[in-house]
Amino acid sequence: MKSPCLLLTTLLLAGLAHAEETAPNADKRALNLAVQRDGQRNQSTAAAVSLPVGQNAWLQAGVGQSRSRDVVSDTTYRPKQASVGGGVAGKAWQAGVNVSQRRDGDRLRQNDVAVTADWKPADGVNVGVDGVRRNARARGTTTSGGGTTPVEQRLKGHGVGVHAAVAVTPRLSVYGATLRNRYTTTTTQTTGGGGLLSGVPLLGQRVTAVNRDEAALDRSHQLGATYRVSERVALNGELLQDRLHDGGNVRSLQMKAAVAAGAGWTITPGIGRSHGAQGGGNYGLLGASYAW
């Protein structure tokens, strides 16, 4: 499943577009910037660029950094992210792949592979399938008997999902997506005995919409709508419902706008609120996209 920020940016830009595409990959020449932050000081920043190749293919690359706090150990993680990908498109279909890595020194390494395929069976209708695979490792400690022991936790798994979007009217579009992941986790410690895991970011972080892409989610659901107010402004509302691998649910509701600022730029401010087993909080987001 695409990240909420990039998915919404794509849909909002589509709501403002008017010119006919000269090639199946004509909309892939773009630069996207995004910043998100919540009330718990979790935040993420990302930049991505995509360029068309020939008439049908495209390449893309991105970088970013996030910050999350472990509520048990009060440890702050700042993993950096890099991604590369590409795809090919026809008049009524497209398929792409994206490979990304997050790393915070020796404390966290996370590798993700995402593939997606879309088909337009009719004007204003888009359906597609998604596939993801994750291989991650984190190092921390376990607390038992008044002492701490180094531990290493590994997470592996894959997921499949579907998504769809329908233009109900020339101004209103609705969309939805669902994804099911199957993960296995193993925890290794140097001495025997159980204890309370601390400082292991694979499962223990406070999850909001800001760090959702880094969390281990067994199930994910998205439902939203985009309304084009005018030639220069489109509004979006979206509900996210996630089931965490270590138990509990997280629900997020966000509102976003896309404002055509001229000279190829579109500004996308937004606000939202997430609520889960560990409490709730507000968050804000700001994006900027440039197409040429």
Tab-separated table of C-alpha atoms in Angstrom:
chain	number	residue	atom	x	y	z
A	1	MET	CA	0.000	0.000	0.000
A	2	LYS	CA	1.265	3.425	-0.856
A	3	SER	CA	2.117	5.713	2.005
A	4	PRO	CA	-0.750	8.072	2.904
A	5	CYS	CA	1.199	11.198	2.023
A	6	LEU	CA	2.240	10.067	-1.460
A	7	LEU	CA	-1.142	8.464	-2.191
A	8	LEU	CA	-3.032	11.621	-1.274
A	9	THR	CA	-0.609	13.852	-3.147
A	10	THR	CA	-1.150	11.761	-6.288
A	11	LEU	CA	-4.935	11.878	-5.952
A	12	LEU	CA	-5.048	15.597	-5.216
A	13	LEU	CA	-2.804	16.437	-8.137
A	14	ALA	CA	-4.999	14.290	-10.358
A	15	GLY	CA	-7.976	16.318	-9.171
A	16	LEU	CA	-6.319	19.530	-10.365
A	17	ALA	CA	-5.081	18.167	-13.693
A	18	HIS	CA	-6.747	19.226	-16.935
A	19	ALA	CA	-4.309	18.726	-19.800
A	20	GLU	CA	-4.492	15.516	-21.752
A	21	GLU	CA	-1.524	13.247	-21.355
A	22	THR	CA	0.769	13.202	-24.338
A	23	ALA	CA	2.218	9.859	-23.263
A	24	PRO	CA	1.288	7.168	-20.698
A	25	ASN	CA	4.150	8.306	-18.467
A	26	ALA	CA	3.634	12.076	-18.929
A	27	ASP	CA	2.621	12.596	-15.278
A	28	LYS	CA	5.829	10.991	-13.928
A	29	ARG	CA	7.996	14.105	-14.297
A	30	ALA	CA	7.586	15.433	-10.768
A	31	LEU	CA	9.323	16.404	-7.538
A	32	ASN	CA	7.522	15.751	-4.222
A	33	LEU	CA	8.460	17.079	-0.774
A	34	ALA	CA	6.638	16.239	2.470
A	35	VAL	CA	6.948	16.932	6.210
A	36	GLN	CA	4.790	15.430	8.985
A	37	ARG	CA	4.876	15.908	12.765
A	38	ASP	CA	2.630	14.892	15.669
A	39	GLY	CA	2.130	15.943	19.278
A	40	GLN	CA	4.493	13.214	20.573
A	41	ARG	CA	7.368	14.747	18.561
A	42	ASN	CA	7.332	11.937	16.019
A	43	GLN	CA	8.117	13.385	12.624
A	44	SER	CA	9.120	12.457	9.092
A	45	THR	CA	10.573	14.311	6.130
A	46	ALA	CA	10.791	12.919	2.613
A	47	ALA	CA	11.748	13.986	-0.900
A	48	ALA	CA	11.171	12.009	-4.088
A	49	VAL	CA	11.712	12.650	-7.782
A	50	SER	CA	10.429	10.690	-10.771
A	51	LEU	CA	11.432	11.055	-14.419
A	52	PRO	CA	9.918	9.528	-17.556
A	53	VAL	CA	12.016	7.279	-19.759
A	54	GLY	CA	10.873	7.136	-23.349
A	55	GLN	CA	7.092	7.104	-23.837
A	56	ASN	CA	6.104	4.377	-21.380
A	57	ALA	CA	8.635	3.888	-18.564
A	58	TRP	CA	9.813	5.933	-15.596
A	59	LEU	CA	12.431	5.921	-12.849
A	60	GLN	CA	12.101	7.289	-9.331
A	61	ALA	CA	14.315	7.864	-6.288
A	62	GLY	CA	13.766	9.261	-2.830
A	63	VAL	CA	15.437	10.098	0.479
A	64	GLY	CA	14.084	10.909	3.908
A	65	GLN	CA	14.497	10.789	7.669
A	66	SER	CA	12.088	10.151	10.513
A	67	ARG	CA	12.110	10.490	14.290
A	68	SER	CA	10.219	8.209	16.689
A	69	ARG	CA	10.316	7.750	20.454
A	70	ASP	CA	10.135	4.359	22.203
A	71	VAL	CA	7.637	4.775	25.051
A	72	VAL	CA	9.267	2.040	27.208
A	73	SER	CA	12.925	3.077	27.086
A	74	ASP	CA	12.359	6.752	26.191
A	75	THR	CA	14.888	6.205	23.395
A	76	THR	CA	14.629	8.341	20.262
A	77	TYR	CA	15.298	6.789	16.842
A	78	ARG	CA	16.239	8.740	13.742
A	79	PRO	CA	16.384	6.294	10.825
A	80	LYS	CA	17.379	7.570	7.413
A	81	GLN	CA	15.626	6.257	4.323
A	82	ALA	CA	16.608	5.813	0.676
A	83	SER	CA	14.536	4.317	-2.132
A	84	VAL	CA	14.760	3.551	-5.840
A	85	GLY	CA	12.171	2.244	-8.247
A	86	GLY	CA	10.521	2.484	-11.600
A	87	GLY	CA	7.774	1.145	-13.778
A	88	VAL	CA	6.096	0.975	-17.137
A	89	ALA	CA	2.704	2.282	-18.278
A	90	GLY	CA	0.258	1.814	-21.120
A	91	LYS	CA	-2.876	3.736	-22.020
A	92	ALA	CA	-5.061	1.811	-19.561
A	93	TRP	CA	-2.573	0.179	-17.186
A	94	GLN	CA	0.679	0.650	-15.301
A	95	ALA	CA	2.969	-1.411	-13.066
A	96	GLY	CA	5.832	-0.384	-10.804
A	97	VAL	CA	8.272	-1.529	-8.146
A	98	ASN	CA	9.963	0.374	-5.325
A	99	VAL	CA	12.823	-0.787	-3.071
A	100	SER	CA	13.546	1.136	0.127
A	101	GLN	CA	15.854	0.845	3.126
A	102	ARG	CA	15.635	2.461	6.557
A	103	ARG	CA	18.664	2.446	8.814
A	104	ASP	CA	19.572	3.905	12.205
A	105	GLY	CA	23.148	2.723	12.723
A	106	ASP	CA	23.227	-0.800	14.189
A	107	ARG	CA	19.959	-0.274	16.056
A	108	LEU	CA	17.609	-0.627	13.100
A	109	ARG	CA	17.764	-1.940	9.554
A	110	GLN	CA	14.576	-2.311	7.537
A	111	ASN	CA	14.327	-3.365	3.895
A	112	ASP	CA	11.023	-3.122	1.997
A	113	VAL	CA	10.024	-4.105	-1.524
A	114	ALA	CA	6.673	-2.877	-2.873
A	115	VAL	CA	5.079	-3.736	-6.208
A	116	THR	CA	1.838	-2.385	-7.616
A	117	ALA	CA	-0.227	-2.831	-10.768
A	118	ASP	CA	-3.138	-0.641	-11.898
A	119	TRP	CA	-5.789	-1.006	-14.575
A	120	LYS	CA	-8.392	1.435	-15.892
A	121	PRO	CA	-11.342	-0.625	-17.142
A	122	ALA	CA	-13.393	2.528	-17.875
A	123	ASP	CA	-13.111	6.297	-17.779
A	124	GLY	CA	-12.938	7.468	-14.187
A	125	VAL	CA	-12.345	3.994	-12.754
A	126	ASN	CA	-9.029	2.618	-11.475
A	127	VAL	CA	-8.419	-0.759	-9.813
A	128	GLY	CA	-5.168	-2.351	-8.737
A	129	VAL	CA	-3.272	-4.878	-6.648
A	130	ASP	CA	-0.372	-4.366	-4.235
A	131	GLY	CA	2.366	-6.613	-2.895
A	132	VAL	CA	4.944	-5.878	-0.195
A	133	ARG	CA	7.795	-7.712	1.478
A	134	ARG	CA	9.725	-6.683	4.614
A	135	ASN	CA	12.937	-7.893	6.248
A	136	ALA	CA	13.930	-5.947	9.370
A	137	ARG	CA	16.316	-6.235	12.310
A	138	ALA	CA	16.552	-4.192	15.503
A	139	ARG	CA	18.804	-4.289	18.558
A	140	GLY	CA	17.878	-3.262	22.080
A	141	THR	CA	17.738	-4.650	25.620
A	142	THR	CA	15.467	-6.718	27.841
A	143	THR	CA	14.979	-5.801	31.497
A	144	SER	CA	14.756	-8.645	34.020
A	145	GLY	CA	15.741	-9.047	37.680
A	146	GLY	CA	17.041	-5.513	37.970
A	147	GLY	CA	19.489	-5.904	35.064
A	148	THR	CA	19.498	-5.503	31.296
A	149	THR	CA	20.495	-7.950	28.573
A	150	PRO	CA	21.230	-7.103	24.909
A	151	VAL	CA	18.687	-8.558	22.501
A	152	GLU	CA	18.208	-8.728	18.754
A	153	GLN	CA	14.771	-8.872	17.180
A	154	ARG	CA	14.025	-9.854	13.583
A	155	LEU	CA	10.849	-9.412	11.576
A	156	LYS	CA	10.081	-10.961	8.194
A	157	GLY	CA	6.929	-11.149	6.162
A	158	HIS	CA	4.924	-10.200	3.114
A	159	GLY	CA	1.534	-8.787	2.288
A	160	VAL	CA	-1.001	-8.474	-0.513
A	161	GLY	CA	-3.770	-5.983	-1.053
A	162	VAL	CA	-6.134	-4.265	-3.466
A	163	HIS	CA	-7.077	-0.660	-4.127
A	164	ALA	CA	-9.617	1.213	-6.258
A	165	ALA	CA	-10.675	4.765	-7.137
A	166	VAL	CA	-13.837	5.991	-8.857
A	167	ALA	CA	-14.689	9.436	-10.224
A	168	VAL	CA	-18.289	9.802	-9.045
A	169	THR	CA	-18.671	13.188	-10.736
A	170	PRO	CA	-16.240	15.461	-12.609
A	171	ARG	CA	-15.467	17.075	-9.222
A	172	LEU	CA	-15.785	14.186	-6.730
A	173	SER	CA	-13.636	11.034	-6.528
A	174	VAL	CA	-13.705	8.295	-3.887
A	175	TYR	CA	-11.077	5.636	-3.238
A	176	GLY	CA	-10.223	2.795	-0.907
A	177	ALA	CA	-7.452	0.287	-0.227
A	178	THR	CA	-6.875	-2.717	2.000
A	179	LEU	CA	-3.712	-4.711	2.734
A	180	ARG	CA	-3.100	-7.910	4.727
A	181	ASN	CA	0.415	-8.667	6.027
A	182	ARG	CA	1.772	-11.885	7.510
A	183	TYR	CA	4.813	-11.404	9.751
A	184	THR	CA	6.997	-13.670	11.842
A	185	THR	CA	9.199	-12.294	14.629
A	186	THR	CA	12.095	-13.810	16.563
A	187	THR	CA	13.880	-12.359	19.591
A	188	THR	CA	17.352	-13.580	20.599
A	189	GLN	CA	19.072	-12.670	23.880
A	190	THR	CA	22.471	-13.630	25.179
A	191	THR	CA	21.191	-15.053	28.476
A	192	GLY	CA	18.161	-17.133	29.392
A	193	GLY	CA	14.958	-15.910	31.013
A	194	GLY	CA	12.215	-13.543	29.973
A	195	GLY	CA	11.853	-9.860	30.588
A	196	LEU	CA	10.470	-6.564	29.339
A	197	LEU	CA	11.743	-5.580	25.908
A	198	SER	CA	13.125	-2.050	25.821
A	199	GLY	CA	14.516	0.042	23.007
A	200	VAL	CA	13.496	-2.349	20.192
A	201	PRO	CA	11.824	-0.136	17.558
A	202	LEU	CA	10.316	-2.894	15.389
A	203	LEU	CA	7.209	-3.260	17.556
A	204	GLY	CA	7.509	-0.958	20.563
A	205	GLN	CA	7.131	2.527	19.076
A	206	ARG	CA	4.065	4.726	19.471
A	207	VAL	CA	2.296	4.419	16.116
A	208	THR	CA	0.557	7.368	14.470
A	209	ALA	CA	-0.020	8.309	10.851
A	210	VAL	CA	3.387	10.022	10.895
A	211	ASN	CA	5.431	6.809	11.360
A	212	ARG	CA	2.848	4.402	9.931
A	213	ASP	CA	5.111	3.216	7.100
A	214	GLU	CA	7.686	1.997	9.649
A	215	ALA	CA	5.224	0.080	11.856
A	216	ALA	CA	4.484	-3.663	11.674
A	217	LEU	CA	0.822	-3.717	10.606
A	218	ASP	CA	-1.124	-6.965	10.201
A	219	ARG	CA	-4.007	-5.224	8.447
A	220	SER	CA	-4.383	-1.784	6.878
A	221	HIS	CA	-7.464	-0.073	5.470
A	222	GLN	CA	-7.877	3.302	3.772
A	223	LEU	CA	-11.048	5.104	2.714
A	224	GLY	CA	-11.147	8.614	1.332
A	225	ALA	CA	-12.662	11.163	-1.014
A	226	THR	CA	-11.294	14.081	-3.053
A	227	TYR	CA	-13.417	17.064	-4.107
A	228	ARG	CA	-12.247	19.687	-6.601
A	229	VAL	CA	-13.537	23.002	-5.289
A	230	SER	CA	-12.231	25.095	-8.173
A	231	GLU	CA	-9.678	25.131	-10.940
A	232	ARG	CA	-6.925	25.707	-8.364
A	233	VAL	CA	-8.109	23.986	-5.149
A	234	ALA	CA	-8.972	20.379	-4.244
A	235	LEU	CA	-9.926	19.037	-0.799
A	236	ASN	CA	-9.409	15.540	0.589
A	237	GLY	CA	-10.582	13.589	3.624
A	238	GLU	CA	-9.268	10.157	4.599
A	239	LEU	CA	-9.785	7.540	7.311
A	240	LEU	CA	-6.995	5.027	8.122
A	241	GLN	CA	-7.623	1.892	10.207
A	242	ASP	CA	-4.646	-0.320	11.152
A	243	ARG	CA	-4.192	-3.499	13.182
A	244	LEU	CA	-0.774	-3.661	14.878
A	245	HIS	CA	1.218	-6.900	14.830
A	246	ASP	CA	1.783	-6.800	18.597
A	247	GLY	CA	-1.903	-6.099	19.310
A	248	GLY	CA	-4.174	-3.084	19.322
A	249	ASN	CA	-5.617	-0.830	16.659
A	250	VAL	CA	-4.725	2.636	15.419
A	251	ARG	CA	-7.259	4.877	13.689
A	252	SER	CA	-6.368	8.130	11.959
A	253	LEU	CA	-8.564	10.782	10.386
A	254	GLN	CA	-7.019	13.537	8.292
A	255	MET	CA	-8.024	16.443	6.081
A	256	LYS	CA	-5.840	17.783	3.312
A	257	ALA	CA	-5.937	20.405	0.569
A	258	ALA	CA	-4.084	20.895	-2.697
A	259	VAL	CA	-3.592	24.471	-3.878
A	260	ALA	CA	-2.116	25.186	-7.299
A	261	ALA	CA	0.446	27.907	-6.581
A	262	GLY	CA	1.479	28.514	-10.175
A	263	ALA	CA	4.665	27.856	-12.143
A	264	GLY	CA	4.125	24.102	-11.762
A	265	TRP	CA	3.955	24.131	-7.941
A	266	THR	CA	1.192	22.635	-5.786
A	267	ILE	CA	1.112	23.149	-1.997
A	268	THR	CA	-0.656	20.545	0.175
A	269	PRO	CA	-1.217	21.432	3.857
A	270	GLY	CA	-3.165	19.112	6.141
A	271	ILE	CA	-4.126	18.183	9.695
A	272	GLY	CA	-5.152	14.917	11.339
A	273	ARG	CA	-5.647	12.965	14.528
A	274	SER	CA	-4.566	9.408	15.410
A	275	HIS	CA	-5.952	7.306	18.267
A	276	GLY	CA	-4.803	3.898	19.507
A	277	ALA	CA	-4.155	1.758	22.556
A	278	GLN	CA	-1.298	4.040	23.624
A	279	GLY	CA	-3.410	7.185	23.419
A	280	GLY	CA	-4.204	9.749	20.781
A	281	GLY	CA	-2.723	12.886	19.358
A	282	ASN	CA	-2.958	15.481	16.641
A	283	TYR	CA	-0.536	15.829	13.742
A	284	GLY	CA	0.129	18.187	10.899
A	285	LEU	CA	1.565	17.743	7.429
A	286	LEU	CA	2.805	19.939	4.632
A	287	GLY	CA	3.698	18.897	1.125
A	288	ALA	CA	4.957	20.617	-2.013
A	289	SER	CA	4.988	19.169	-5.522
A	290	TYR	CA	6.554	20.513	-8.692
A	291	ALA	CA	5.638	19.200	-12.132
A	292	TRP	CA	7.231	20.314	-15.387
